[in-house]
PDB file of C-alpha atoms in Angstrom:
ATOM      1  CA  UNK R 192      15.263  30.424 -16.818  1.00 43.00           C
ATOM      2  CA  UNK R 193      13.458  27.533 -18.949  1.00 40.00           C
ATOM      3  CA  UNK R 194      16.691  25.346 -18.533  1.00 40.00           C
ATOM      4  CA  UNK R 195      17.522  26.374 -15.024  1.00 37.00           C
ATOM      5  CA  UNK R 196      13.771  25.137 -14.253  1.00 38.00           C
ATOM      6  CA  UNK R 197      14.799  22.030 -16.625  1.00 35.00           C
ATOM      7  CA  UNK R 198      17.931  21.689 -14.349  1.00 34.00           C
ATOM      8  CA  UNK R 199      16.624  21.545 -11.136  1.00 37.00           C
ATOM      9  CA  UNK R 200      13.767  19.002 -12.290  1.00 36.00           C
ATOM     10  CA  UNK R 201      16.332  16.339 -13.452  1.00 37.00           C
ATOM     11  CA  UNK R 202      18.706  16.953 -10.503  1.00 36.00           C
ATOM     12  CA  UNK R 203      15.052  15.870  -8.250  1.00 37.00           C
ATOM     13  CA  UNK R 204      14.399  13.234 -10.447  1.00 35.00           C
ATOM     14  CA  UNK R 205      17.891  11.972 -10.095  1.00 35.00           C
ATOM     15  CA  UNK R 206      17.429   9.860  -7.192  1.00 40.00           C
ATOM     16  CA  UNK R 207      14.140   8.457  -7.849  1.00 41.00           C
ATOM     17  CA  UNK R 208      15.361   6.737 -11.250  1.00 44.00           C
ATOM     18  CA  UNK R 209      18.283   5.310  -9.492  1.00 49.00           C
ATOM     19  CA  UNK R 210      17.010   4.260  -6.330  1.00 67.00           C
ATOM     20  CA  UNK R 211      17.833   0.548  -5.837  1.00 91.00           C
ATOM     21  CA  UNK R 212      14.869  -1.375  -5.780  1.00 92.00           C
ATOM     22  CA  UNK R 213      14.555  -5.110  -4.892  1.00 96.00           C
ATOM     23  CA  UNK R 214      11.550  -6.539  -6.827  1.00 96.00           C
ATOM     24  CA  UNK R 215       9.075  -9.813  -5.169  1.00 96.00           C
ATOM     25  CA  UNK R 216       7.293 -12.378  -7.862  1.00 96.00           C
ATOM     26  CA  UNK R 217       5.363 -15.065  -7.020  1.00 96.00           C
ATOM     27  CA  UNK R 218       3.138 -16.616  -8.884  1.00 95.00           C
ATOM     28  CA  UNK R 219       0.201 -14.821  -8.344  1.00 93.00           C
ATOM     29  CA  UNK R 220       2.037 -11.148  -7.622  1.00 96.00           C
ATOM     30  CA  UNK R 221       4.642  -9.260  -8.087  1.00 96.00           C
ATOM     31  CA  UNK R 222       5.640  -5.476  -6.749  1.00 97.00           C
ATOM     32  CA  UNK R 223       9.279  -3.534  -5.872  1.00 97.00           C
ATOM     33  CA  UNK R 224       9.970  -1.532  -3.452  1.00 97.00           C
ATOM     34  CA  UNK R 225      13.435   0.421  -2.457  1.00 95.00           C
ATOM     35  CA  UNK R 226      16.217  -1.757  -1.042  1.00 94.00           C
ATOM     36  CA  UNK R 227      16.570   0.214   2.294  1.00 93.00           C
ATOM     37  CA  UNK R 228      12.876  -0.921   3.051  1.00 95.00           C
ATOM     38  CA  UNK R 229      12.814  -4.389   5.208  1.00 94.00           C
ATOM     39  CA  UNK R 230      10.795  -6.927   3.540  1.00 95.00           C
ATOM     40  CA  UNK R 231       9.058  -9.627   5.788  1.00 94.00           C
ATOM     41  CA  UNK R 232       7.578 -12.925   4.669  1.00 93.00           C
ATOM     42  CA  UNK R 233       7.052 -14.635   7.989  1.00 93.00           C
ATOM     43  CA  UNK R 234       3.217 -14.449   6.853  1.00 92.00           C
ATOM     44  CA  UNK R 235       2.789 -12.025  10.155  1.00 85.00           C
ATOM     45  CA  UNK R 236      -1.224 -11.626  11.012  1.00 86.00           C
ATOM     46  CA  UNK R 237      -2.185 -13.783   8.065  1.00 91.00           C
ATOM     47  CA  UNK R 238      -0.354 -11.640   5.363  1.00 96.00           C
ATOM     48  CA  UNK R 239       1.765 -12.605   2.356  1.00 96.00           C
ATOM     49  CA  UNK R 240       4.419 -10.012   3.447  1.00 97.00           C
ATOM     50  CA  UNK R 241       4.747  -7.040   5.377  1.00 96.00           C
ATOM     51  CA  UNK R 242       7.268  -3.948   4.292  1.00 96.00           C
ATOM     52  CA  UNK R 243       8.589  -1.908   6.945  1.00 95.00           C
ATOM     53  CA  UNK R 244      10.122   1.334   6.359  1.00 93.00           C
ATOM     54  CA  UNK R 245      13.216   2.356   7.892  1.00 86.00           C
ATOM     55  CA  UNK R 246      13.209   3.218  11.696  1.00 82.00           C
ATOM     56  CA  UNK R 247      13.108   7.018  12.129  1.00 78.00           C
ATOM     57  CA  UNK R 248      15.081   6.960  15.607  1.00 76.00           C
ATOM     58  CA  UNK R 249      15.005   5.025  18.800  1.00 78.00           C
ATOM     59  CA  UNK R 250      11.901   6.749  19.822  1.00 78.00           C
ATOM     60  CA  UNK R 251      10.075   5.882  16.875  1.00 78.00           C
ATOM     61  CA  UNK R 252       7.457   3.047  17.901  1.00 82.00           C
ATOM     62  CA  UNK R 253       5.480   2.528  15.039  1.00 90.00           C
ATOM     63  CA  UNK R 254       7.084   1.554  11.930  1.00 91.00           C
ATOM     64  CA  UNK R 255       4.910   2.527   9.039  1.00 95.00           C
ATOM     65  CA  UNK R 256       4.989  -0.428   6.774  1.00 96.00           C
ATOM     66  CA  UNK R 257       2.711  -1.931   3.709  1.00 98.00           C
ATOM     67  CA  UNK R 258       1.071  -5.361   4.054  1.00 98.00           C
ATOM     68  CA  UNK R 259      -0.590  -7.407   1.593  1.00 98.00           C
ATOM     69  CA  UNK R 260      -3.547 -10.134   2.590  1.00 97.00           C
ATOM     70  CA  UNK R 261      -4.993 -12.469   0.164  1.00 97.00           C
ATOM     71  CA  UNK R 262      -8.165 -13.652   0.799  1.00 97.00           C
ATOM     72  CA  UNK R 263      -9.984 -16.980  -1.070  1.00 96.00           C
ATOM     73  CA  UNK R 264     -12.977 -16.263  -2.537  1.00 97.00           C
ATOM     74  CA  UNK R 265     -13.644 -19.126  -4.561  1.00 96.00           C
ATOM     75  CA  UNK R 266     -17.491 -19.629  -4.342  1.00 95.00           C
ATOM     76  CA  UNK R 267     -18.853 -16.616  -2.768  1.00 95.00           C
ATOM     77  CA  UNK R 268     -19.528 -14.876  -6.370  1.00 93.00           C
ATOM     78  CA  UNK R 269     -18.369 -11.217  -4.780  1.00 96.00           C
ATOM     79  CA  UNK R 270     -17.062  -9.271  -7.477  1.00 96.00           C
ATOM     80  CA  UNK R 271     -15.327  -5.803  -6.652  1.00 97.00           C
ATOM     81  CA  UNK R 272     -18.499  -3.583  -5.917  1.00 97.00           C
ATOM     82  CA  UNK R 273     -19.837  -5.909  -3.113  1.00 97.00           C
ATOM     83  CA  UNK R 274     -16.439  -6.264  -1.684  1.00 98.00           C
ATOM     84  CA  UNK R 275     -16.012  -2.768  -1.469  1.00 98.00           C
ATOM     85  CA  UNK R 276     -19.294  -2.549   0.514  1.00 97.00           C
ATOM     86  CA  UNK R 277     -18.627  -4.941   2.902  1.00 97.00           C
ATOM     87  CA  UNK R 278     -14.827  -3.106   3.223  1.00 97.00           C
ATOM     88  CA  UNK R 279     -16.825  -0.047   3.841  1.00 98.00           C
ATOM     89  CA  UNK R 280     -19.100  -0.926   6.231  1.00 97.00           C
ATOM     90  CA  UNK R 281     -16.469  -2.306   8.370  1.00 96.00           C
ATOM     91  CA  UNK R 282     -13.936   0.535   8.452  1.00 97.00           C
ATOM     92  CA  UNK R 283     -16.998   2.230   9.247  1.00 96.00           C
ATOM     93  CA  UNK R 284     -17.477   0.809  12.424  1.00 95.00           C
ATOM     94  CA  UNK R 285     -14.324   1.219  14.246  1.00 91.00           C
ATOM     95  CA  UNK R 286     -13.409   4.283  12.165  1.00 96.00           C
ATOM     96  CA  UNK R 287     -13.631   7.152   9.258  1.00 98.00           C
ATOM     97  CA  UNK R 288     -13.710   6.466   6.227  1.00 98.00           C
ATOM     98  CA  UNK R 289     -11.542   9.555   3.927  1.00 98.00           C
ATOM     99  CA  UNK R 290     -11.570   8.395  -0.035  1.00 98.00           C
ATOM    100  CA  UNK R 291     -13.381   5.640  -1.598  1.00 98.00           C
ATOM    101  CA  UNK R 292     -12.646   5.544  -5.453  1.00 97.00           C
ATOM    102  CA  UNK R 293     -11.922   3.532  -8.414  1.00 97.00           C
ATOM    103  CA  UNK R 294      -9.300   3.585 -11.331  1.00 94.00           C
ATOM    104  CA  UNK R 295      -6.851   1.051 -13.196  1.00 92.00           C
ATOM    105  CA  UNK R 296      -2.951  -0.025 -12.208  1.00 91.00           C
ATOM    106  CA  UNK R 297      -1.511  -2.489 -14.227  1.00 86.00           C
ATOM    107  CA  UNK R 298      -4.361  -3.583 -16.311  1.00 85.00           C
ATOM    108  CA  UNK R 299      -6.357  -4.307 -13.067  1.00 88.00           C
ATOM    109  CA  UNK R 300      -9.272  -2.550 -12.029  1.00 95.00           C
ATOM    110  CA  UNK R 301      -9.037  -1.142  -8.439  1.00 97.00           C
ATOM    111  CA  UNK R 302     -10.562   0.362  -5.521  1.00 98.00           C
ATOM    112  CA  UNK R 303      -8.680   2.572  -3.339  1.00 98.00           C
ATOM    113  CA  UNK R 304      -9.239   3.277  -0.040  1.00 98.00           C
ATOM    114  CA  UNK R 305      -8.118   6.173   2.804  1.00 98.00           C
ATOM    115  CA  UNK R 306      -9.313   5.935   6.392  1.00 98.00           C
ATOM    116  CA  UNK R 307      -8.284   6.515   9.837  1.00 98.00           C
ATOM    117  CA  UNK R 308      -9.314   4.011  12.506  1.00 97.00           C
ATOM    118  CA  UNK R 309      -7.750   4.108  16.318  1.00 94.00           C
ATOM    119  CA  UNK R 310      -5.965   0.814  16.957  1.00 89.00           C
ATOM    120  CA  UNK R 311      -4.335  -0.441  20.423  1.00 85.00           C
ATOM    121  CA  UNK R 312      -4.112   2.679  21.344  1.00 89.00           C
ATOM    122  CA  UNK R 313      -2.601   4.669  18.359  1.00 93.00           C
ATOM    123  CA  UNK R 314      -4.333   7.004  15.897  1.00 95.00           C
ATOM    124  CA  UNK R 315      -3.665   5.345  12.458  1.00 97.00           C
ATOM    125  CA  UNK R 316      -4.383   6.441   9.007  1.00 98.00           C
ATOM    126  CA  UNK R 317      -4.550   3.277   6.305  1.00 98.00           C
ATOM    127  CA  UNK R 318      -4.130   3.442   2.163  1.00 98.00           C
ATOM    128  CA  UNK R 319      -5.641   0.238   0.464  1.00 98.00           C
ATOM    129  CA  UNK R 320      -6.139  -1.459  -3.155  1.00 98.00           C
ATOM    130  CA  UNK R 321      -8.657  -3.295  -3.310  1.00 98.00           C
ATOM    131  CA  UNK R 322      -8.142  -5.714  -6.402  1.00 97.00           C
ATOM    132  CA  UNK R 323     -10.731  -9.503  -7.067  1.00 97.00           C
ATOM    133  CA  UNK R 324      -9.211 -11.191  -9.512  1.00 95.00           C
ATOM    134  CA  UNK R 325      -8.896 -14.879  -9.849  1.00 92.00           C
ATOM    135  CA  UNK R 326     -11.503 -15.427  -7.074  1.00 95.00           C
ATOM    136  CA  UNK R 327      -9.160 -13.727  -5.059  1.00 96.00           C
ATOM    137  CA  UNK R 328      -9.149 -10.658  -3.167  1.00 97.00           C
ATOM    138  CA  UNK R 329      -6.331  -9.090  -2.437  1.00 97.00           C
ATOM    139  CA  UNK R 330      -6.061  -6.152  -0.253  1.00 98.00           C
ATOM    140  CA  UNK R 331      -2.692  -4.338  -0.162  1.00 98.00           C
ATOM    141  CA  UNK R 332      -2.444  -2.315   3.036  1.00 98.00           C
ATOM    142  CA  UNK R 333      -0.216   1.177   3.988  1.00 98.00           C
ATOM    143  CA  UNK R 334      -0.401   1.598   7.798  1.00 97.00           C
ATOM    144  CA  UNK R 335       0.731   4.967   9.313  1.00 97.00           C
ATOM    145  CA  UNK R 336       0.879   6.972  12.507  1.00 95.00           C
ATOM    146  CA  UNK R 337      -1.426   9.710  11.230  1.00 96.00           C
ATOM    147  CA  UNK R 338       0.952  12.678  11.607  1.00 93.00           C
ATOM    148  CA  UNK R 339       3.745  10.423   9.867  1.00 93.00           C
ATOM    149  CA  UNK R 340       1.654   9.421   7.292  1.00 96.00           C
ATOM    150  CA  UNK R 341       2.611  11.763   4.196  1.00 95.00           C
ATOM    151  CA  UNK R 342       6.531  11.277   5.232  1.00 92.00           C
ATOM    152  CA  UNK R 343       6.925   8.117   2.639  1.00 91.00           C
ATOM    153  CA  UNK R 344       3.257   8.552   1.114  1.00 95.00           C
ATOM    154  CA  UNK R 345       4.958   9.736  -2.258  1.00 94.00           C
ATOM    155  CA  UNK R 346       7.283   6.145  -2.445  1.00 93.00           C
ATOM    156  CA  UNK R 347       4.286   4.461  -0.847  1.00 96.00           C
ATOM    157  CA  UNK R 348       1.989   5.051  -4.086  1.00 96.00           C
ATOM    158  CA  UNK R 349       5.468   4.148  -6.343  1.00 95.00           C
ATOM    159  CA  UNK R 350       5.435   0.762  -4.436  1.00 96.00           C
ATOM    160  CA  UNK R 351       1.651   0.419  -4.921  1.00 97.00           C
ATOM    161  CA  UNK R 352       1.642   1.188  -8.494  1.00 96.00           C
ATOM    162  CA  UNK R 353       4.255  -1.201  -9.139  1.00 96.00           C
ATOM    163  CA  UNK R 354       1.573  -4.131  -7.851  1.00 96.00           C
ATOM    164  CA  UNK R 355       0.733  -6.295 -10.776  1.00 95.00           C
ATOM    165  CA  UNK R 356      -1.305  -9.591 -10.408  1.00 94.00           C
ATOM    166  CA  UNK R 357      -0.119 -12.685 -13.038  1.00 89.00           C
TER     167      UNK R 357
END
C-alpha cells in the first residue's frame, strides 16, 4: 500500500516538474511561469507585464491573468506597514477585503493580500504581494472571475513564488 501511495504521488508530480516554463529577468525582477500562459509586455494599464492564462472556450470573457505594477517611491519614506494600510483602506472602499498577512518568498519580506471587489460589471476576486524594496513598490496582481478563481490558483502561487527582486 505504502508504495502504491508512493506511486500515485510521483505519477501527480510528474507533470508539474516537467512543465515547460519560460522564465522573465530584468533588471530589477525576475519570475516563470508555464509556456502555454501568454505573456504581455505592452505595459497595458501602467503594468510591467500582464500574464494571461489560456482561454477556457469561446464563451469565456474574462481571462484570468497576473499583472505586475511598479510603483516609485523614492522620497515618500513608506516602508511595507504603511503601504499595506493605505492598500487596505482602498480595497476597502470599493470592496472586501478576505486575507491580509505577512511571510517571506525569496529572501523578501511580503504582504499578501485576498479580496473581492466588483469591477465594470464583473464580480472579481484579486491575490497580491505586496513587496518595498529599493524605494519601490511592487505589487504583483492575480485577477479572477470569482467562481473561476481556484481553477489555476494552485500554478498561480507557483508563478508567485517564483518572484524574486535583484
Amino acid at each position: 500500500m505504502k508504495n502504491f501511495i508512493l506511486l500515485i504521488i510521483n505519477f501527480i508530480s510528474i507533470p508539474i516538474i516537467g512543465q515547460d516554463l519560460k522564465t522573465i529577468k530584468t533588471s530589477d525582477y525576475e519570475i516563470s511561469y508555464p509556456s502555454n500562459f501568454r505573456y504581455d509586455d505592452s505595459k497595458t494599464r501602467g503594468t510591467e507585464f500582464i500574464i494571461y492564462t489560456e482561454k477556457e472556450d469561446e464563451k469565456d470573457t474574462f481571462i484570468e491573468n497576473i499583472n505586475l505594477l511598479i510603483q516609485n517611491l523614492k522620497g515618500y519614506k513608506i516602508d511595507l506597514n504603511q503601504y499595506v494600510i493605505i492598500t487596505e483602506n482602498q480595497i476597502k472602499e470599493n470592496g472586501k477585503l478576505i486575507e491580509s498577512k505577512r511571510t517571506r518568498v525569496n529572501n523578501s519580506e511580503i504582504h499578501s493580500l485576498s479580496y473581492t471587489a466588483n469591477l465594470t460589471g464583473r464580480n472579481l476576486k484579486f491575490y497580491q504581494y505586496l513587496i518595498i524594496q529599493n524605494e519601490k513598490a511592487y505589487i504583483l496582481t492575480y485577477s479572477a472571475e470569482i467562481d473561476k478563481f481556484d481553477v489555476f490558483f494552485p500554478e498561480i502561487i507557483k508563478i508567485f513564488n517564483s518572484f524574486s527582486i535583484k
